[in-house]
């Protein structure tokens, strides 16, 4: 080739040999990393939840260029302590109430550790039989905890290609939306005998205006025309849930205009306020238009492992796919989004690749579904392990206890807010999220002025709270109002943390209201 | 709401309280998991590389239903040993020569461990300042090791939204292809003033017929018409590299037909045979058509940290984006694909979302680029940590030593194959992959019969080798010939493993050739 000058290349032996995966070295480094992790978790409560750093802070602490020579493992750990931890927003802190919690557990971290050390690449069954089958088993276990219909369960023994249902673990909900959108898109193009890609301009998709913004992005990625994405308006009258009458009207109007309703995304627990779209009614409407129905249960799906919340999933037996993210509320560290589909072949017909270098007898036999054919890419981490470890170790009872404990703490917080007439709860709490704000009562000005003042006061409340480092809370806007989102459930959170946060909120609100002109 | 019956829900306290992230419990479980990992790595050499299991094997060993009650952590670890390890294809084995190696290291596993315990969600800078900035730093360090042009480096201090370049760490190459395809698609639609999605039917993309199959899938996902995906044929005369004259002809024909050349994917080290497309020449051709050029350097990009291989990247200063996967050959466990783009705003203009609940002052200031706007989804693991740990701990010198050691071993193997006249090397080795096969010499039949016999003999060779459990080797098809791919570089591999594998290949080939009628 001429491109290689290997004269100077010798396999180095002896003391100088570099063994990056030497078991003794792995053991020593990882035991140190474990102690770092446990020490971190022990101390995280006392760290400011939001760090006081400015963009670019890290470049001032770490070398801008890569080191030429190697360093003891301890050097990286030291810099991690000195430069990374102080710039971290501590999602693990029990004083974290922002967004949705990223819950975690000893079993999940252990599972991820083992997965990254075994480092299997599960594109085909043959390349990773155990990883492929453990993923299917973990999905089936979770489907049973959620009482999903049998249509979504992998077959008892094998997971044949073809008509039956099953699942796959992806990174995030966005990927679940993307792959189902593509499957629905291709099915609609086949159904409408559209002339290939040109027919895409006729395809329409539907969701409420509360649906996560990543849905719009997934539509864009899949090539849907943004003007064909219908966001059905919601309001307080449905507690921000999708109104199926409006959905039906929108779909009918589109059909009348010669368009092809293709996909409806229903959400179980919206990000903004935890609205729950009526899954069964949506499936009935969409069914009459042959549109795919996907349920995004990323956060609140976890609650449905408790019988008292399972009714939110009613109607799921009539949808095409559902995704939920154990990395949100089921103690499984990032990332872990479970996607179940009624008909795996609809996914694989859009996502299958079959290059020569991945062909093997088992895949060719059709006895298995290769994970590469259910996802965006080809490579696939040992994704099922941590989720299986969580269920195997904690069992249904403790997982339910975890959900109920969070909800009980959230209810406690909601009761406190309702009992303090300086505040209002903006929408009734359904799970462990409370949307609330300071009320500004009319004094001198008109209602409009009151609303503006309330927005300013609540923005100020959030800013002051977060600046203390003692808690982190985020916001949303509901019907034009700036509202604080208080999400209970960080994995080390106890009642005392929720109580302290509430006391800080009360104190700070008092200061703001006294400051008010 | 009526949906909640919380009468029975009490926050449990005392002995019964469930603390999934209790630091002492985390410490105890993880130390056990570390010992499992180190013991596994110590023993993996002696395990059959390909397990002797059939589809469905795991269901016979593990409970088909989730446990109702919790179990000691040791139970999951025991089942892991008993049921999962025996069904694992051991990518960590030094006797693994299939596909490309999934290389790994103590530093990488430690980094992933810490990342999964800190469990930050880096959608915005504010949500994870350290994770966002460490990812940018790791990308800049690697860009410097690769001597990428300054255009691809994040700014010194901050990473402003807008015109400058930078990078993001994604899961796999497929995602890098997808997001750049979407950016190029949207740019082409704007450029050609096409009427939205309808204009997509006119967009064309280009790659060689050796490009990874996931490229076709990414095109499909992004809504390109499969009939507009041009796979330029290659042959032995270019060692299966893309022929730029053919590329130019194809692009010119498309323009003449009223189509819009949009994207060219060049590969540095194809999966099948490690062909290297001429990046600079491709950029020159594509540039005259305003098409986006992406370089997929997933595997062989890592070699370019050595000056003697850097020339393969010549011309990279004229492309729009490049991706490479440290999870392949740079000792960073799955998954870790680095994507650099010349102009981040081209990515963010297609991928940005800006929901109210993620708004914050820093993002609004434009001083940072939020990672959510450079990728498929929204949530983002602490992806930069393990890559930074690898470079921080091993430094440029040891990483280069690692690449050179693998290549020296591969050269040794290639020399052995060339010295044995029962075999032929199918394409000259460029990196650490050798494509070779048994030769069947004409005896009774015509050439065609010889080719068929050779395919059968080499299929038999692969099957017999893999059945021994002593090695795992995969195949490809090159110019219609069934060929074995011997990929050196599994992280615990030493010269003795390559030597043993070669001896087994020689012995097995001898048996097959003697068996030959």
PDB file of C-alpha atoms in Angstrom, chain B residues 31-239:
ATOM      1  CA  UNK B  31     -17.305  -3.235  45.246  1.00  0.00           C
ATOM      2  CA  UNK B  32     -18.914  -6.625  44.630  1.00  0.00           C
ATOM      3  CA  UNK B  33     -19.615  -5.683  41.030  1.00  0.00           C
ATOM      4  CA  UNK B  34     -15.999  -4.569  40.584  1.00  0.00           C
ATOM      5  CA  UNK B  35     -14.737  -7.914  41.795  1.00  0.00           C
ATOM      6  CA  UNK B  36     -17.144  -9.644  39.434  1.00  0.00           C
ATOM      7  CA  UNK B  37     -15.799  -7.542  36.579  1.00  0.00           C
ATOM      8  CA  UNK B  38     -12.131  -8.137  37.410  1.00  0.00           C
ATOM      9  CA  UNK B  39     -12.725 -11.866  37.930  1.00  0.00           C
ATOM     10  CA  UNK B  40     -14.587 -11.983  34.632  1.00  0.00           C
ATOM     11  CA  UNK B  41     -11.741 -10.305  32.779  1.00  0.00           C
ATOM     12  CA  UNK B  42      -9.266 -12.636  34.466  1.00  0.00           C
ATOM     13  CA  UNK B  43     -11.185 -15.704  33.296  1.00  0.00           C
ATOM     14  CA  UNK B  44     -12.552 -14.582  29.955  1.00  0.00           C
ATOM     15  CA  UNK B  45      -9.626 -15.952  27.963  1.00  0.00           C
ATOM     16  CA  UNK B  46     -10.577 -19.477  28.998  1.00  0.00           C
ATOM     17  CA  UNK B  47     -14.266 -19.139  28.089  1.00  0.00           C
ATOM     18  CA  UNK B  48     -15.584 -20.167  24.661  1.00  0.00           C
ATOM     19  CA  UNK B  49     -15.643 -16.927  22.662  1.00  0.00           C
ATOM     20  CA  UNK B  50     -18.925 -17.844  20.997  1.00  0.00           C
ATOM     21  CA  UNK B  51     -21.266 -19.515  23.461  1.00  0.00           C
ATOM     22  CA  UNK B  52     -22.939 -22.818  22.649  1.00  0.00           C
ATOM     23  CA  UNK B  53     -26.517 -21.672  23.230  1.00  0.00           C
ATOM     24  CA  UNK B  54     -29.675 -21.670  21.151  1.00  0.00           C
ATOM     25  CA  UNK B  55     -32.260 -18.895  20.775  1.00  0.00           C
ATOM     26  CA  UNK B  56     -34.485 -18.909  23.832  1.00  0.00           C
ATOM     27  CA  UNK B  57     -31.843 -20.411  26.133  1.00  0.00           C
ATOM     28  CA  UNK B  58     -32.149 -17.704  28.791  1.00  0.00           C
ATOM     29  CA  UNK B  59     -35.864 -18.225  29.429  1.00  0.00           C
ATOM     30  CA  UNK B  60     -35.073 -21.736  30.558  1.00  0.00           C
ATOM     31  CA  UNK B  61     -32.733 -20.390  33.237  1.00  0.00           C
ATOM     32  CA  UNK B  62     -34.438 -17.278  34.553  1.00  0.00           C
ATOM     33  CA  UNK B  63     -37.925 -16.671  35.853  1.00  0.00           C
ATOM     34  CA  UNK B  64     -40.258 -15.511  33.055  1.00  0.00           C
ATOM     35  CA  UNK B  65     -42.001 -13.149  35.495  1.00  0.00           C
ATOM     36  CA  UNK B  66     -40.627 -10.356  37.643  1.00  0.00           C
ATOM     37  CA  UNK B  67     -40.135 -11.118  41.323  1.00  0.00           C
ATOM     38  CA  UNK B  68     -42.728  -9.720  43.698  1.00  0.00           C
ATOM     39  CA  UNK B  69     -40.303  -9.173  46.528  1.00  0.00           C
ATOM     40  CA  UNK B  70     -36.784  -7.851  46.857  1.00  0.00           C
ATOM     41  CA  UNK B  71     -33.705 -10.048  46.981  1.00  0.00           C
ATOM     42  CA  UNK B  72     -30.169  -9.516  48.209  1.00  0.00           C
ATOM     43  CA  UNK B  73     -27.925  -7.969  45.577  1.00  0.00           C
ATOM     44  CA  UNK B  74     -25.949 -11.208  45.502  1.00  0.00           C
ATOM     45  CA  UNK B  75     -28.887 -13.010  43.914  1.00  0.00           C
ATOM     46  CA  UNK B  76     -28.713 -10.924  40.752  1.00  0.00           C
ATOM     47  CA  UNK B  77     -24.942 -11.367  40.672  1.00  0.00           C
ATOM     48  CA  UNK B  78     -25.331 -15.113  41.048  1.00  0.00           C
ATOM     49  CA  UNK B  79     -27.813 -15.317  38.179  1.00  0.00           C
ATOM     50  CA  UNK B  80     -25.521 -13.113  36.132  1.00  0.00           C
ATOM     51  CA  UNK B  81     -22.740 -15.664  36.613  1.00  0.00           C
ATOM     52  CA  UNK B  82     -24.979 -18.670  36.071  1.00  0.00           C
ATOM     53  CA  UNK B  83     -27.190 -17.552  33.202  1.00  0.00           C
ATOM     54  CA  UNK B  84     -25.770 -14.500  31.492  1.00  0.00           C
ATOM     55  CA  UNK B  85     -22.044 -15.199  31.276  1.00  0.00           C
ATOM     56  CA  UNK B  86     -22.537 -18.658  29.706  1.00  0.00           C
ATOM     57  CA  UNK B  87     -24.654 -17.098  26.935  1.00  0.00           C
ATOM     58  CA  UNK B  88     -22.300 -14.239  26.211  1.00  0.00           C
ATOM     59  CA  UNK B  89     -20.283 -13.721  23.064  1.00  0.00           C
ATOM     60  CA  UNK B  90     -17.138 -12.505  24.746  1.00  0.00           C
ATOM     61  CA  UNK B  91     -16.095  -9.290  23.069  1.00  0.00           C
ATOM     62  CA  UNK B  92     -13.583  -8.848  25.905  1.00  0.00           C
ATOM     63  CA  UNK B  93     -11.870 -12.126  25.067  1.00  0.00           C
ATOM     64  CA  UNK B  94      -8.373 -11.880  23.620  1.00  0.00           C
ATOM     65  CA  UNK B  95      -9.503 -14.596  21.221  1.00  0.00           C
ATOM     66  CA  UNK B  96     -12.131 -12.330  19.682  1.00  0.00           C
ATOM     67  CA  UNK B  97     -11.212 -11.414  16.090  1.00  0.00           C
ATOM     68  CA  UNK B  98     -14.673 -10.726  14.640  1.00  0.00           C
ATOM     69  CA  UNK B  99     -16.171  -7.461  13.308  1.00  0.00           C
ATOM     70  CA  UNK B 100     -14.066  -4.661  14.753  1.00  0.00           C
ATOM     71  CA  UNK B 101     -12.908  -5.003  18.329  1.00  0.00           C
ATOM     72  CA  UNK B 102     -14.836  -3.075  20.986  1.00  0.00           C
ATOM     73  CA  UNK B 103     -11.771  -1.864  22.806  1.00  0.00           C
ATOM     74  CA  UNK B 104     -11.904  -0.901  26.436  1.00  0.00           C
ATOM     75  CA  UNK B 105      -9.797   0.164  29.367  1.00  0.00           C
ATOM     76  CA  UNK B 106      -9.768   0.580  33.115  1.00  0.00           C
ATOM     77  CA  UNK B 107     -10.032   4.359  32.759  1.00  0.00           C
ATOM     78  CA  UNK B 108     -13.028   4.142  30.434  1.00  0.00           C
ATOM     79  CA  UNK B 109     -14.990   1.763  32.648  1.00  0.00           C
ATOM     80  CA  UNK B 110     -14.221   3.946  35.656  1.00  0.00           C
ATOM     81  CA  UNK B 111     -15.421   6.992  33.736  1.00  0.00           C
ATOM     82  CA  UNK B 112     -18.676   5.299  32.798  1.00  0.00           C
ATOM     83  CA  UNK B 113     -19.151   4.189  36.385  1.00  0.00           C
ATOM     84  CA  UNK B 114     -18.757   7.709  37.734  1.00  0.00           C
ATOM     85  CA  UNK B 115     -20.988   9.101  34.990  1.00  0.00           C
ATOM     86  CA  UNK B 116     -23.786   6.664  35.775  1.00  0.00           C
ATOM     87  CA  UNK B 117     -23.568   7.438  39.489  1.00  0.00           C
ATOM     88  CA  UNK B 118     -23.518  11.225  39.076  1.00  0.00           C
ATOM     89  CA  UNK B 119     -26.292  10.631  36.526  1.00  0.00           C
ATOM     90  CA  UNK B 120     -26.445  14.178  35.189  1.00  0.00           C
ATOM     91  CA  UNK B 121     -28.793  14.940  32.316  1.00  0.00           C
ATOM     92  CA  UNK B 122     -26.989  17.336  30.040  1.00  0.00           C
ATOM     93  CA  UNK B 123     -29.682  18.740  27.802  1.00  0.00           C
ATOM     94  CA  UNK B 124     -28.685  22.308  28.600  1.00  0.00           C
ATOM     95  CA  UNK B 125     -25.487  23.858  29.911  1.00  0.00           C
ATOM     96  CA  UNK B 126     -27.270  24.911  33.090  1.00  0.00           C
ATOM     97  CA  UNK B 127     -28.487  21.391  33.755  1.00  0.00           C
ATOM     98  CA  UNK B 128     -24.915  20.095  33.552  1.00  0.00           C
ATOM     99  CA  UNK B 129     -22.180  22.723  33.200  1.00  0.00           C
ATOM    100  CA  UNK B 130     -19.277  20.385  33.965  1.00  0.00           C
ATOM    101  CA  UNK B 131     -20.586  17.602  31.744  1.00  0.00           C
ATOM    102  CA  UNK B 132     -21.217  20.008  28.864  1.00  0.00           C
ATOM    103  CA  UNK B 133     -17.784  21.589  29.144  1.00  0.00           C
ATOM    104  CA  UNK B 134     -15.884  18.362  29.738  1.00  0.00           C
ATOM    105  CA  UNK B 135     -17.479  16.912  26.616  1.00  0.00           C
ATOM    106  CA  UNK B 136     -16.323  19.934  24.607  1.00  0.00           C
ATOM    107  CA  UNK B 137     -12.850  19.629  26.115  1.00  0.00           C
ATOM    108  CA  UNK B 138     -12.611  15.909  25.377  1.00  0.00           C
ATOM    109  CA  UNK B 139     -13.664  16.557  21.788  1.00  0.00           C
ATOM    110  CA  UNK B 140     -11.079  19.316  21.463  1.00  0.00           C
ATOM    111  CA  UNK B 141      -8.360  17.105  22.911  1.00  0.00           C
ATOM    112  CA  UNK B 142      -9.182  14.317  20.498  1.00  0.00           C
ATOM    113  CA  UNK B 143      -9.383  16.793  17.621  1.00  0.00           C
ATOM    114  CA  UNK B 144      -5.866  17.889  18.520  1.00  0.00           C
ATOM    115  CA  UNK B 145      -4.632  14.296  18.644  1.00  0.00           C
ATOM    116  CA  UNK B 146      -6.125  13.843  15.171  1.00  0.00           C
ATOM    117  CA  UNK B 147      -4.790  17.212  14.026  1.00  0.00           C
ATOM    118  CA  UNK B 148      -8.232  18.247  12.817  1.00  0.00           C
ATOM    119  CA  UNK B 149      -8.313  21.784  11.438  1.00  0.00           C
ATOM    120  CA  UNK B 150      -9.175  24.606  13.889  1.00  0.00           C
ATOM    121  CA  UNK B 151     -12.589  24.902  12.253  1.00  0.00           C
ATOM    122  CA  UNK B 152     -13.671  21.796  14.120  1.00  0.00           C
ATOM    123  CA  UNK B 153     -12.452  22.888  17.522  1.00  0.00           C
ATOM    124  CA  UNK B 154     -14.806  24.395  20.069  1.00  0.00           C
ATOM    125  CA  UNK B 155     -13.943  27.917  21.066  1.00  0.00           C
ATOM    126  CA  UNK B 156     -11.293  28.352  23.677  1.00  0.00           C
ATOM    127  CA  UNK B 157     -13.533  29.245  26.527  1.00  0.00           C
ATOM    128  CA  UNK B 158     -17.131  29.056  25.619  1.00  0.00           C
ATOM    129  CA  UNK B 159     -19.037  27.387  22.851  1.00  0.00           C
ATOM    130  CA  UNK B 160     -21.263  30.107  21.448  1.00  0.00           C
ATOM    131  CA  UNK B 161     -24.189  29.310  19.307  1.00  0.00           C
ATOM    132  CA  UNK B 162     -23.645  30.638  15.812  1.00  0.00           C
ATOM    133  CA  UNK B 163     -21.198  30.156  13.057  1.00  0.00           C
ATOM    134  CA  UNK B 164     -18.248  28.375  14.573  1.00  0.00           C
ATOM    135  CA  UNK B 165     -17.478  24.702  14.639  1.00  0.00           C
ATOM    136  CA  UNK B 166     -17.385  22.150  17.375  1.00  0.00           C
ATOM    137  CA  UNK B 167     -18.607  18.747  18.314  1.00  0.00           C
ATOM    138  CA  UNK B 168     -20.857  16.467  20.251  1.00  0.00           C
ATOM    139  CA  UNK B 169     -20.602  12.907  21.493  1.00  0.00           C
ATOM    140  CA  UNK B 170     -23.339  10.627  20.212  1.00  0.00           C
ATOM    141  CA  UNK B 171     -24.089   6.950  20.619  1.00  0.00           C
ATOM    142  CA  UNK B 172     -23.152   5.533  17.260  1.00  0.00           C
ATOM    143  CA  UNK B 173     -22.029   6.530  13.784  1.00  0.00           C
ATOM    144  CA  UNK B 174     -25.593   6.079  12.584  1.00  0.00           C
ATOM    145  CA  UNK B 175     -26.675   9.015  14.713  1.00  0.00           C
ATOM    146  CA  UNK B 176     -23.805  11.123  13.369  1.00  0.00           C
ATOM    147  CA  UNK B 177     -24.913  10.290   9.838  1.00  0.00           C
ATOM    148  CA  UNK B 178     -28.555  10.978  10.635  1.00  0.00           C
ATOM    149  CA  UNK B 179     -28.081  14.411  12.187  1.00  0.00           C
ATOM    150  CA  UNK B 180     -25.695  15.571   9.458  1.00  0.00           C
ATOM    151  CA  UNK B 181     -27.985  14.183   6.744  1.00  0.00           C
ATOM    152  CA  UNK B 182     -30.872  16.139   8.227  1.00  0.00           C
ATOM    153  CA  UNK B 183     -28.778  19.321   8.421  1.00  0.00           C
ATOM    154  CA  UNK B 184     -27.628  18.852   4.828  1.00  0.00           C
ATOM    155  CA  UNK B 185     -31.172  18.043   3.714  1.00  0.00           C
ATOM    156  CA  UNK B 186     -32.568  21.211   5.253  1.00  0.00           C
ATOM    157  CA  UNK B 187     -29.725  23.298   3.828  1.00  0.00           C
ATOM    158  CA  UNK B 188     -30.321  21.864   0.364  1.00  0.00           C
ATOM    159  CA  UNK B 189     -34.042  22.534   0.581  1.00  0.00           C
ATOM    160  CA  UNK B 190     -33.338  26.138   1.552  1.00  0.00           C
ATOM    161  CA  UNK B 191     -30.696  26.461  -1.171  1.00  0.00           C
ATOM    162  CA  UNK B 192     -32.874  25.017  -3.894  1.00  0.00           C
ATOM    163  CA  UNK B 193     -35.900  27.016  -2.751  1.00  0.00           C
ATOM    164  CA  UNK B 194     -37.826  23.781  -2.848  1.00  0.00           C
ATOM    165  CA  UNK B 195     -41.368  23.857  -1.618  1.00  0.00           C
ATOM    166  CA  UNK B 196     -40.799  22.167   1.727  1.00  0.00           C
ATOM    167  CA  UNK B 197     -40.992  18.429   2.013  1.00  0.00           C
ATOM    168  CA  UNK B 198     -42.124  17.991  -1.584  1.00  0.00           C
ATOM    169  CA  UNK B 199     -38.650  19.122  -2.644  1.00  0.00           C
ATOM    170  CA  UNK B 200     -37.102  16.180  -0.857  1.00  0.00           C
ATOM    171  CA  UNK B 201     -37.890  13.944  -3.790  1.00  0.00           C
ATOM    172  CA  UNK B 202     -35.207  15.846  -5.720  1.00  0.00           C
ATOM    173  CA  UNK B 203     -32.406  15.449  -3.181  1.00  0.00           C
ATOM    174  CA  UNK B 204     -29.675  12.921  -3.907  1.00  0.00           C
ATOM    175  CA  UNK B 205     -26.960  11.447  -1.711  1.00  0.00           C
ATOM    176  CA  UNK B 206     -23.767   9.572  -2.569  1.00  0.00           C
ATOM    177  CA  UNK B 207     -21.468   6.969  -1.092  1.00  0.00           C
ATOM    178  CA  UNK B 208     -19.450   4.058  -2.325  1.00  0.00           C
ATOM    179  CA  UNK B 209     -20.950   0.582  -2.435  1.00  0.00           C
ATOM    180  CA  UNK B 210     -18.618  -0.228   0.466  1.00  0.00           C
ATOM    181  CA  UNK B 211     -20.175   2.338   2.801  1.00  0.00           C
ATOM    182  CA  UNK B 212     -21.675   0.865   5.941  1.00  0.00           C
ATOM    183  CA  UNK B 213     -25.254  -0.286   5.485  1.00  0.00           C
ATOM    184  CA  UNK B 214     -26.317   1.978   8.291  1.00  0.00           C
ATOM    185  CA  UNK B 215     -25.854   4.882   5.888  1.00  0.00           C
ATOM    186  CA  UNK B 216     -28.751   3.628   3.790  1.00  0.00           C
ATOM    187  CA  UNK B 217     -30.815   3.308   6.939  1.00  0.00           C
ATOM    188  CA  UNK B 218     -29.944   6.834   8.057  1.00  0.00           C
ATOM    189  CA  UNK B 219     -30.982   8.132   4.627  1.00  0.00           C
ATOM    190  CA  UNK B 220     -34.280   6.273   4.952  1.00  0.00           C
ATOM    191  CA  UNK B 221     -34.861   7.662   8.449  1.00  0.00           C
ATOM    192  CA  UNK B 222     -34.205  11.212   7.242  1.00  0.00           C
ATOM    193  CA  UNK B 223     -36.786  10.795   4.495  1.00  0.00           C
ATOM    194  CA  UNK B 224     -34.500  10.607   1.483  1.00  0.00           C
ATOM    195  CA  UNK B 225     -35.946   8.599  -1.341  1.00  0.00           C
ATOM    196  CA  UNK B 226     -34.089   5.254  -1.547  1.00  0.00           C
ATOM    197  CA  UNK B 227     -33.992   5.621  -5.327  1.00  0.00           C
ATOM    198  CA  UNK B 228     -31.989   8.816  -4.846  1.00  0.00           C
ATOM    199  CA  UNK B 229     -29.249   7.139  -2.845  1.00  0.00           C
ATOM    200  CA  UNK B 230     -26.342   6.563  -5.245  1.00  0.00           C
ATOM    201  CA  UNK B 231     -23.963   3.801  -4.276  1.00  0.00           C
ATOM    202  CA  UNK B 232     -20.965   4.277  -6.538  1.00  0.00           C
ATOM    203  CA  UNK B 233     -19.511   0.893  -7.508  1.00  0.00           C
ATOM    204  CA  UNK B 234     -15.950   0.149  -6.428  1.00  0.00           C
ATOM    205  CA  UNK B 235     -13.486  -2.533  -7.359  1.00  0.00           C
ATOM    206  CA  UNK B 236     -10.086  -4.005  -6.698  1.00  0.00           C
ATOM    207  CA  UNK B 237      -8.486  -1.363  -8.935  1.00  0.00           C
ATOM    208  CA  UNK B 238      -9.019   1.284  -6.231  1.00  0.00           C
ATOM    209  CA  UNK B 239      -8.796  -1.217  -3.410  1.00  0.00           C
TER     210      UNK B 239
END
